[in-house]
């Protein structure tokens, strides 16, 4: 009986958790608490979207022969392949917690993930439902690695061959209950508006929300952002301080160095103190190889196996000036810019690089397309290895989900297939696609890479993950996608728990800024939160004169990590009056109350006010309008005490709250 009890207990320990337990931050970790003590200065995360073991094998067999190997993809995690002493290779699970927004609020174990839920898992450490980005299954925004790396003073980058608003890159820069919320007008080129169909209305800025993916990308302000999706920035901003501008114009107004579909300009970029936003195509970037067409069983295919011709529109082809923009080129440029950045030089960097169209062309049953994209990713890994020192840089290579292609013995009767001939060893490689009968490219002389709808489907198979550099051994064995978040966060020394996030926000402060006839509430130091709420109350009457919309988890003001987030109060407050202002981090609950009197002057002045409650450590002086440092709570406490003493001794003056008739639109 005792042996039976022990055996039953062991089975209970091995069985998986229920969905509600998996839905909490870190709840799906398989090796929670086992973090090691190795620290990396930099982390580069390479993602092959849809790159399951089968997709890797298809590409290797064709490009390098069955006994060959990739120079980058197969060497990461290989002991001593690059002289590195710390390596690891394992597998990880990828399930999500719902099939779509219809499961919001009702966590349901879902064996096959999409790219949004999977990207959210490693970006935040929190499982969510399919189609959701960096929110939990209840819709609450979760802090991501880019935000946390910025809070730690690191340089940050995001490179992809997809639209930058697509799920995997978007998971490093936005929080959205629907992955289709590309811009303020939805997923359009700006000539129409379908935001009501592709965004939750509460998230849109005109409704008091944190904004679309493109708008949040600008708020997140990664130091380097390179990919596709330029056409979505031609949408018109519908709410907030930049209403009426295009998103491109907003980026320029916010100080971005912008490049639009210009390979020479990308190659010429040098660090000049500005964040880089380089979008190299209207939609997804073209693949290296022209498309192949999977068809039904036909003996002629065995007699005439094909090889993959280069796609003339691939940006990796050198132009007349000798410049190109392959994924390897973009990766080299990103590393150069991040290493030249003062934050990168002093604190290191975090960079995510995605080969996106392994997935997209697998959906299309396009063997040549997915092979070329796998090759592009492999060369990007090699490019990174040539630039970094594995003694200080952790490189992780993995995927977001598995896919449908399979190498099979012969053309199947029931599925579409393509028969290839390897140019290396002459082997005949039959690649089958068995999850849809649709021929995506049949009878189409000009396949639309950017607009093709999904056909072949993802699978739920566990995935390869490999790593080289400090902390690499944490990927050994069976882990989960959420473990990847903690591997990266712990290696870089980033905040990773609710208590950590709260500590990041205890330095929160705000002031009223009066300039050019405009009045704004400027919030700084709320670096452990993705969004905040505020209320401005007339101290004499108790009447609320301005407040955020707080009815939904994606309502409120989007925090600009390590920056000043401004809320305009012009025409909502009156000169000479005293107001109680409350700001609350919507994720951590860190709150601060101050009383602020609006003075009557005609010169620019910042009025810090005096604290009346809330978090005492968060009452630092933000009069400079610059972000507080991350030195620690002790420094924040000293600054808070000095600010309180100064503010109580100041004679607060008043300034008229009126708009300048010639005020420049922002």
Tab-separated table of N, CA, C and O in Angstrom, residues 437-475:
chain	number	residue	atom	x	y	z
A	437	UNK	N	-5.958	20.976	-48.507
A	437	UNK	CA	-5.919	20.574	-49.923
A	437	UNK	C	-5.615	21.734	-50.869
A	437	UNK	O	-5.479	21.531	-52.068
A	438	UNK	N	-5.493	22.972	-50.340
A	438	UNK	CA	-5.379	24.152	-51.194
A	438	UNK	C	-3.987	24.289	-51.796
A	438	UNK	O	-2.976	24.134	-51.112
A	439	UNK	N	-3.937	24.598	-53.092
A	439	UNK	CA	-2.696	24.911	-53.780
A	439	UNK	C	-2.571	26.432	-53.824
A	439	UNK	O	-3.189	27.099	-54.646
A	440	UNK	N	-1.744	26.968	-52.958
A	440	UNK	CA	-1.737	28.415	-52.758
A	440	UNK	C	-1.226	29.178	-53.971
A	440	UNK	O	-1.630	30.298	-54.219
A	441	UNK	N	-0.304	28.585	-54.766
A	441	UNK	CA	0.289	29.320	-55.873
A	441	UNK	C	-0.157	28.804	-57.241
A	441	UNK	O	0.296	29.280	-58.263
A	442	UNK	N	-1.012	27.811	-57.264
A	442	UNK	CA	-1.430	27.253	-58.544
A	442	UNK	C	-2.140	28.310	-59.383
A	442	UNK	O	-2.955	29.082	-58.886
A	443	UNK	N	-1.806	28.371	-60.677
A	443	UNK	CA	-2.448	29.285	-61.629
A	443	UNK	C	-2.295	30.749	-61.222
A	443	UNK	O	-3.152	31.568	-61.523
A	444	UNK	N	-1.205	31.065	-60.551
A	444	UNK	CA	-0.984	32.449	-60.120
A	444	UNK	C	0.424	32.836	-60.530
A	444	UNK	O	1.403	32.398	-59.936
A	445	UNK	N	0.537	33.647	-61.573
A	445	UNK	CA	1.859	34.012	-62.076
A	445	UNK	C	2.583	35.004	-61.172
A	445	UNK	O	3.788	35.183	-61.273
A	446	UNK	N	1.823	35.700	-60.326
A	446	UNK	CA	2.409	36.717	-59.452
A	446	UNK	C	1.917	36.508	-58.027
A	446	UNK	O	1.036	37.219	-57.551
A	447	UNK	N	2.437	35.495	-57.332
A	447	UNK	CA	1.959	35.222	-55.973
A	447	UNK	C	2.142	36.424	-55.058
A	447	UNK	O	3.152	37.110	-55.114
A	448	UNK	N	1.158	36.679	-54.253
A	448	UNK	CA	1.164	37.863	-53.383
A	448	UNK	C	1.728	37.467	-52.026
A	448	UNK	O	1.004	37.039	-51.146
A	449	UNK	N	3.027	37.632	-51.855
A	449	UNK	CA	3.687	37.204	-50.634
A	449	UNK	C	3.071	37.846	-49.396
A	449	UNK	O	2.994	37.235	-48.352
A	450	UNK	N	2.646	39.095	-49.504
A	450	UNK	CA	2.201	39.844	-48.334
A	450	UNK	C	0.746	39.597	-47.977
A	450	UNK	O	0.305	39.946	-46.903
A	451	UNK	N	-0.025	39.031	-48.889
A	451	UNK	CA	-1.459	39.012	-48.688
A	451	UNK	C	-2.070	37.621	-48.670
A	451	UNK	O	-3.274	37.466	-48.516
A	452	UNK	N	-1.241	36.591	-48.876
A	452	UNK	CA	-1.765	35.232	-48.908
A	452	UNK	C	-2.327	34.844	-47.545
A	452	UNK	O	-1.710	35.071	-46.518
A	453	UNK	N	-3.498	34.269	-47.534
A	453	UNK	CA	-4.101	33.807	-46.292
A	453	UNK	C	-3.508	32.457	-45.900
A	453	UNK	O	-3.005	31.704	-46.740
A	454	UNK	N	-3.596	32.145	-44.628
A	454	UNK	CA	-3.046	30.886	-44.137
A	454	UNK	C	-3.749	29.709	-44.790
A	454	UNK	O	-4.941	29.733	-45.027
A	455	UNK	N	-2.978	28.660	-45.076
A	455	UNK	CA	-3.538	27.438	-45.633
A	455	UNK	C	-3.090	26.256	-44.789
A	455	UNK	O	-3.842	25.761	-43.974
A	456	UNK	N	-1.836	25.840	-44.936
A	456	UNK	CA	-1.320	24.774	-44.090
A	456	UNK	C	-1.258	25.273	-42.641
A	456	UNK	O	-1.131	26.465	-42.394
A	457	UNK	N	-1.325	24.345	-41.700
A	457	UNK	CA	-1.490	24.770	-40.305
A	457	UNK	C	-0.271	24.455	-39.447
A	457	UNK	O	0.573	23.625	-39.800
A	458	UNK	N	-0.204	25.146	-38.313
A	458	UNK	CA	0.808	24.864	-37.298
A	458	UNK	C	0.577	23.479	-36.712
A	458	UNK	O	-0.508	22.909	-36.834
A	459	UNK	N	1.590	22.973	-36.025
A	459	UNK	CA	1.413	21.764	-35.220
A	459	UNK	C	1.858	22.056	-33.787
A	459	UNK	O	2.519	23.072	-33.527
A	460	UNK	N	1.521	21.173	-32.878
A	460	UNK	CA	1.819	21.391	-31.468
A	460	UNK	C	3.069	20.694	-30.985
A	460	UNK	O	3.291	20.592	-29.767
A	461	UNK	N	3.913	20.225	-31.898
A	461	UNK	CA	5.115	19.492	-31.531
A	461	UNK	C	6.092	20.364	-30.744
A	461	UNK	O	6.241	21.545	-31.025
A	462	UNK	N	6.760	19.787	-29.757
A	462	UNK	CA	7.783	20.528	-29.025
A	462	UNK	C	8.911	20.912	-29.970
A	462	UNK	O	9.095	20.324	-31.035
A	463	UNK	N	9.687	21.923	-29.581
A	463	UNK	CA	10.646	22.553	-30.471
A	463	UNK	C	12.073	22.468	-29.955
A	463	UNK	O	12.306	22.429	-28.740
A	464	UNK	N	13.009	22.528	-30.889
A	464	UNK	CA	14.419	22.622	-30.529
A	464	UNK	C	14.715	24.018	-29.991
A	464	UNK	O	14.261	25.019	-30.523
A	465	UNK	N	15.507	24.092	-28.912
A	465	UNK	CA	16.079	25.345	-28.432
A	465	UNK	C	17.546	25.074	-28.143
A	465	UNK	O	17.895	24.057	-27.530
A	466	UNK	N	18.407	25.951	-28.614
A	466	UNK	CA	19.840	25.776	-28.425
A	466	UNK	C	20.446	27.109	-28.014
A	466	UNK	O	19.954	28.171	-28.409
A	467	UNK	N	21.500	27.051	-27.234
A	467	UNK	CA	22.113	28.280	-26.733
A	467	UNK	C	23.610	28.106	-26.562
A	467	UNK	O	24.098	27.004	-26.262
A	468	UNK	N	24.325	29.212	-26.754
A	468	UNK	CA	25.761	29.282	-26.476
A	468	UNK	C	26.039	30.592	-25.755
A	468	UNK	O	25.466	31.626	-26.103
A	469	UNK	N	26.913	30.536	-24.753
A	469	UNK	CA	27.240	31.726	-23.987
A	469	UNK	C	26.777	31.619	-22.551
A	469	UNK	O	26.213	30.606	-22.129
A	470	UNK	N	26.993	32.664	-21.758
A	470	UNK	CA	26.656	32.610	-20.329
A	470	UNK	C	25.176	32.302	-20.094
A	470	UNK	O	24.302	32.972	-20.634
A	471	UNK	N	24.906	31.270	-19.305
A	471	UNK	CA	23.527	30.891	-19.003
A	471	UNK	C	22.932	29.910	-19.977
A	471	UNK	O	21.755	29.520	-19.843
A	472	UNK	N	23.710	29.444	-20.971
A	472	UNK	CA	23.173	28.577	-22.023
A	472	UNK	C	22.667	27.240	-21.500
A	472	UNK	O	21.737	26.654	-22.071
A	473	UNK	N	23.246	26.749	-20.428
A	473	UNK	CA	22.881	25.416	-19.955
A	473	UNK	C	21.461	25.344	-19.408
A	473	UNK	O	20.925	24.254	-19.217
A	474	UNK	N	20.832	26.494	-19.219
A	474	UNK	CA	19.460	26.478	-18.713
A	474	UNK	C	18.466	25.945	-19.747
A	474	UNK	O	17.335	25.618	-19.398
A	475	UNK	N	18.847	25.843	-21.011
A	475	UNK	CA	17.914	25.336	-22.019
A	475	UNK	C	17.976	23.817	-22.154
A	475	UNK	O	17.197	23.238	-22.915
